[in-house]
GROMACS .gro file of N, CA, C and O in nm:
model
  256
    1MET      N    1   0.391  -1.134  -1.790
    1MET     CA    2   0.329  -1.112  -1.662
    1MET      C    3   0.416  -1.171  -1.553
    1MET      O    4   0.494  -1.261  -1.578
    2ALA      N    5   0.398  -1.118  -1.432
    2ALA     CA    6   0.471  -1.168  -1.315
    2ALA      C    7   0.376  -1.172  -1.197
    2ALA      O    8   0.290  -1.085  -1.181
    3HIS      N    9   0.393  -1.275  -1.115
    3HIS     CA   10   0.318  -1.285  -0.990
    3HIS      C   11   0.416  -1.251  -0.879
    3HIS      O   12   0.510  -1.325  -0.853
    4LEU      N   13   0.396  -1.135  -0.817
    4LEU     CA   14   0.485  -1.088  -0.712
    4LEU      C   15   0.418  -1.101  -0.577
    4LEU      O   16   0.299  -1.074  -0.563
    5ILE      N   17   0.497  -1.141  -0.478
    5ILE     CA   18   0.446  -1.151  -0.341
    5ILE      C   19   0.543  -1.073  -0.253
    5ILE      O   20   0.662  -1.103  -0.248
    6PHE      N   21   0.490  -0.972  -0.187
    6PHE     CA   22   0.569  -0.893  -0.092
    6PHE      C   23   0.522  -0.929   0.048
    6PHE      O   24   0.405  -0.913   0.081
    7ALA      N   25   0.614  -0.975   0.132
    7ALA     CA   26   0.579  -1.016   0.268
    7ALA      C   27   0.649  -0.924   0.368
    7ALA      O   28   0.758  -0.874   0.344
    8THR      N   29   0.585  -0.906   0.482
    8THR     CA   30   0.646  -0.827   0.589
    8THR      C   31   0.756  -0.909   0.656
    8THR      O   32   0.756  -1.033   0.649
    9LYS      N   33   0.848  -0.842   0.719
    9LYS     CA   34   0.957  -0.910   0.786
    9LYS      C   35   0.902  -0.997   0.899
    9LYS      O   36   0.817  -0.952   0.978
   10TYR      N   37   0.950  -1.120   0.903
   10TYR     CA   38   0.904  -1.220   1.001
   10TYR      C   39   0.755  -1.246   0.993
   10TYR      O   40   0.696  -1.296   1.087
   11ARG      N   41   0.695  -1.210   0.879
   11ARG     CA   42   0.550  -1.230   0.855
   11ARG      C   43   0.464  -1.168   0.966
   11ARG      O   44   0.357  -1.217   1.000
   12LYS      N   45   0.512  -1.055   1.019
   12LYS     CA   46   0.434  -0.984   1.122
   12LYS      C   47   0.307  -0.930   1.059
   12LYS      O   48   0.307  -0.884   0.945
   13LYS      N   49   0.200  -0.931   1.131
   13LYS     CA   50   0.070  -0.888   1.081
   13LYS      C   51   0.058  -0.736   1.093
   13LYS      O   52  -0.002  -0.682   1.184
   14LEU      N   53   0.120  -0.666   0.995
   14LEU     CA   54   0.127  -0.520   0.997
   14LEU      C   55   0.034  -0.452   0.897
   14LEU      O   56   0.007  -0.333   0.909
   15LEU      N   57  -0.014  -0.525   0.799
   15LEU     CA   58  -0.094  -0.465   0.693
   15LEU      C   59  -0.241  -0.462   0.733
   15LEU      O   60  -0.322  -0.541   0.686
   16LEU      N   61  -0.274  -0.368   0.817
   16LEU     CA   62  -0.409  -0.356   0.869
   16LEU      C   63  -0.465  -0.217   0.842
   16LEU      O   64  -0.391  -0.119   0.836
   17GLY      N   65  -0.595  -0.208   0.824
   17GLY     CA   66  -0.666  -0.080   0.817
   17GLY      C   67  -0.614   0.017   0.712
   17GLY      O   68  -0.592  -0.019   0.597
   18LYS      N   69  -0.594   0.139   0.754
   18LYS     CA   70  -0.553   0.246   0.664
   18LYS      C   71  -0.415   0.221   0.605
   18LYS      O   72  -0.389   0.253   0.490
   19PHE      N   73  -0.326   0.158   0.682
   19PHE     CA   74  -0.191   0.131   0.633
   19PHE      C   75  -0.196   0.039   0.511
   19PHE      O   76  -0.124   0.059   0.413
   20ARG      N   77  -0.285  -0.061   0.513
   20ARG     CA   78  -0.299  -0.152   0.399
   20ARG      C   79  -0.344  -0.075   0.276
   20ARG      O   80  -0.291  -0.094   0.166
   21GLN      N   81  -0.441   0.013   0.292
   21GLN     CA   82  -0.491   0.092   0.180
   21GLN      C   83  -0.384   0.187   0.126
   21GLN      O   84  -0.372   0.206   0.005
   22ASP      N   85  -0.305   0.246   0.215
   22ASP     CA   86  -0.197   0.335   0.172
   22ASP      C   87  -0.092   0.260   0.091
   22ASP      O   88  -0.043   0.310  -0.012
   23ILE      N   89  -0.055   0.140   0.135
   23ILE     CA   90   0.045   0.060   0.063
   23ILE      C   91  -0.008   0.022  -0.075
   23ILE      O   92   0.063   0.034  -0.176
   24LYS      N   93  -0.133  -0.022  -0.083
   24LYS     CA   94  -0.192  -0.059  -0.211
   24LYS      C   95  -0.200   0.060  -0.305
   24LYS      O   96  -0.172   0.048  -0.425
   25ARG      N   97  -0.235   0.177  -0.253
   25ARG     CA   98  -0.241   0.298  -0.336
   25ARG      C   99  -0.103   0.336  -0.387
   25ARG      O  100  -0.086   0.372  -0.503
   26TYR      N  101  -0.001   0.326  -0.301
   26TYR     CA  102   0.136   0.358  -0.343
   26TYR      C  103   0.181   0.263  -0.455
   26TYR      O  104   0.240   0.308  -0.554
   27ILE      N  105   0.153   0.134  -0.441
   27ILE     CA  106   0.190   0.038  -0.545
   27ILE      C  107   0.117   0.070  -0.675
   27ILE      O  108   0.177   0.070  -0.783
   28TYR      N  109  -0.013   0.099  -0.666
   28TYR     CA  110  -0.091   0.131  -0.785
   28TYR      C  111  -0.036   0.256  -0.855
   28TYR      O  112  -0.021   0.256  -0.978
   29GLU      N  113  -0.006   0.360  -0.779
   29GLU     CA  114   0.046   0.484  -0.839
   29GLU      C  115   0.182   0.462  -0.904
   29GLU      O  116   0.209   0.515  -1.012
   30THR      N  117   0.267   0.384  -0.841
   30THR     CA  118   0.399   0.354  -0.896
   30THR      C  119   0.385   0.277  -1.028
   30THR      O  120   0.454   0.307  -1.126
   31CYS      N  121   0.297   0.179  -1.030
   31CYS     CA  122   0.275   0.102  -1.153
   31CYS      C  123   0.218   0.189  -1.264
   31CYS      O  124   0.257   0.176  -1.380
   32THR      N  125   0.128   0.278  -1.231
   32THR     CA  126   0.070   0.368  -1.330
   32THR      C  127   0.177   0.459  -1.391
   32THR      O  128   0.180   0.479  -1.513
   33GLN      N  129   0.267   0.510  -1.310
   33GLN     CA  130   0.374   0.598  -1.359
   33GLN      C  131   0.466   0.524  -1.456
   33GLN      O  132   0.517   0.583  -1.551
   34ARG      N  133   0.488   0.397  -1.434
   34ARG     CA  134   0.582   0.319  -1.515
   34ARG      C  135   0.511   0.241  -1.627
   34ARG      O  136   0.573   0.159  -1.693
   35HIS      N  137   0.382   0.264  -1.645
   35HIS     CA  138   0.302   0.202  -1.750
   35HIS      C  139   0.296   0.050  -1.735
   35HIS      O  140   0.303  -0.024  -1.834
   36TRP      N  141   0.282   0.005  -1.612
   36TRP     CA  142   0.258  -0.137  -1.583
   36TRP      C  143   0.111  -0.150  -1.546
   36TRP      O  144   0.051  -0.059  -1.490
   37TYR      N  145   0.053  -0.265  -1.576
   37TYR     CA  146  -0.089  -0.285  -1.552
   37TYR      C  147  -0.107  -0.392  -1.444
   37TYR      O  148  -0.060  -0.505  -1.458
   38ILE      N  149  -0.175  -0.356  -1.337
   38ILE     CA  150  -0.205  -0.452  -1.229
   38ILE      C  151  -0.332  -0.526  -1.268
   38ILE      O  152  -0.439  -0.468  -1.272
   39LYS      N  153  -0.316  -0.654  -1.298
   39LYS     CA  154  -0.432  -0.736  -1.333
   39LYS      C  155  -0.512  -0.770  -1.208
   39LYS      O  156  -0.634  -0.773  -1.211
   40ARG      N  157  -0.440  -0.796  -1.098
   40ARG     CA  158  -0.507  -0.834  -0.973
   40ARG      C  159  -0.413  -0.803  -0.857
   40ARG      O  160  -0.293  -0.826  -0.867
   41MET      N  161  -0.468  -0.748  -0.748
   41MET     CA  162  -0.388  -0.722  -0.628
   41MET      C  163  -0.474  -0.755  -0.507
   41MET      O  164  -0.586  -0.706  -0.493
   42GLU      N  165  -0.420  -0.839  -0.419
   42GLU     CA  166  -0.488  -0.878  -0.297
   42GLU      C  167  -0.390  -0.865  -0.180
   42GLU      O  168  -0.272  -0.894  -0.195
   43ALA      N  169  -0.440  -0.821  -0.067
   43ALA     CA  170  -0.355  -0.803   0.051
   43ALA      C  171  -0.413  -0.882   0.167
   43ALA      O  172  -0.535  -0.889   0.185
   44ASP      N  173  -0.324  -0.941   0.244
   44ASP     CA  174  -0.361  -1.007   0.368
   44ASP      C  175  -0.290  -0.932   0.479
   44ASP      O  176  -0.227  -0.829   0.456
   45LYS      N  177  -0.294  -0.981   0.600
   45LYS     CA  178  -0.235  -0.911   0.714
   45LYS      C  179  -0.082  -0.909   0.709
   45LYS      O  180  -0.020  -0.822   0.769
   46ASP      N  181  -0.022  -1.003   0.637
   46ASP     CA  182   0.124  -1.012   0.638
   46ASP      C  183   0.187  -1.021   0.499
   46ASP      O  184   0.308  -1.037   0.487
   47HIS      N  185   0.109  -1.010   0.392
   47HIS     CA  186   0.167  -1.012   0.257
   47HIS      C  187   0.069  -0.954   0.154
   47HIS      O  188  -0.050  -0.942   0.180
   48ILE      N  189   0.126  -0.920   0.037
   48ILE     CA  190   0.048  -0.867  -0.074
   48ILE      C  191   0.083  -0.947  -0.199
   48ILE      O  192   0.201  -0.967  -0.228
   49HIS      N  193  -0.020  -0.992  -0.272
   49HIS     CA  194  -0.003  -1.060  -0.400
   49HIS      C  195  -0.036  -0.961  -0.511
   49HIS      O  196  -0.136  -0.891  -0.502
   50ILE      N  197   0.048  -0.960  -0.615
   50ILE     CA  198   0.022  -0.873  -0.730
   50ILE      C  199   0.045  -0.954  -0.857
   50ILE      O  200   0.150  -1.016  -0.873
   51LEU      N  201  -0.055  -0.955  -0.944
   51LEU     CA  202  -0.038  -1.010  -1.078
   51LEU      C  203  -0.018  -0.891  -1.169
   51LEU      O  204  -0.109  -0.809  -1.187
   52LEU      N  205   0.102  -0.879  -1.223
   52LEU     CA  206   0.144  -0.757  -1.291
   52LEU      C  207   0.177  -0.785  -1.436
   52LEU      O  208   0.254  -0.877  -1.466
   53GLN      N  209   0.121  -0.705  -1.525
   53GLN     CA  210   0.159  -0.709  -1.666
   53GLN      C  211   0.254  -0.592  -1.689
   53GLN      O  212   0.220  -0.477  -1.659
   54TYR      N  213   0.372  -0.623  -1.738
   54TYR     CA  214   0.474  -0.520  -1.753
   54TYR      C  215   0.533  -0.522  -1.894
   54TYR      O  216   0.511  -0.615  -1.972
   55ASN      N  217   0.608  -0.419  -1.926
   55ASN     CA  218   0.671  -0.407  -2.057
   55ASN      C  219   0.783  -0.510  -2.070
   55ASN      O  220   0.859  -0.531  -1.974
   56PRO      N  221   0.800  -0.570  -2.187
   56PRO     CA  222   0.907  -0.670  -2.202
   56PRO      C  223   1.047  -0.611  -2.191
   56PRO      O  224   1.143  -0.683  -2.168
   57THR      N  225   1.058  -0.480  -2.204
   57THR     CA  226   1.189  -0.417  -2.190
   57THR      C  227   1.231  -0.398  -2.044
   57THR      O  228   1.346  -0.371  -2.017
   58ASP      N  229   1.136  -0.413  -1.951
   58ASP     CA  230   1.166  -0.400  -1.808
   58ASP      C  231   1.199  -0.538  -1.751
   58ASP      O  232   1.133  -0.635  -1.783
   59SER      N  233   1.300  -0.543  -1.665
   59SER     CA  234   1.334  -0.671  -1.601
   59SER      C  235   1.257  -0.685  -1.472
   59SER      O  236   1.221  -0.587  -1.407
   60VAL      N  237   1.232  -0.809  -1.434
   60VAL     CA  238   1.157  -0.834  -1.311
   60VAL      C  239   1.235  -0.782  -1.190
   60VAL      O  240   1.176  -0.727  -1.097
   61THR      N  241   1.367  -0.795  -1.193
   61THR     CA  242   1.446  -0.745  -1.080
   61THR      C  243   1.435  -0.594  -1.064
   61THR      O  244   1.432  -0.544  -0.951
   62SER      N  245   1.426  -0.521  -1.174
   62SER     CA  246   1.410  -0.374  -1.162
   62SER      C  247   1.270  -0.338  -1.115
   62SER      O  248   1.251  -0.238  -1.048
   63ILE      N  249   1.172  -0.419  -1.147
   63ILE     CA  250   1.035  -0.395  -1.100
   63ILE      C  251   1.027  -0.414  -0.950
   63ILE      O  252   0.970  -0.331  -0.879
   64VAL      N  253   1.085  -0.521  -0.901
   64VAL     CA  254   1.080  -0.548  -0.757
   64VAL      C  255   1.159  -0.443  -0.684
   64VAL      O  256   1.120  -0.391  -0.582
   0.00000   0.00000   0.00000
């Protein structure tokens, strides 16, 4: 498992409303295609936390 945190540049508060939902949906769809399992995903105004279960053959750098 990996705990990933994606932050906006300069921590600007950009993840609001529909844009936040679109980003979360895109991440979920990408993980589903690659057979990774999102255990938990939370978003704030300037960052997203993801607890991700991934295949041992995939490297964390390629996931990010």
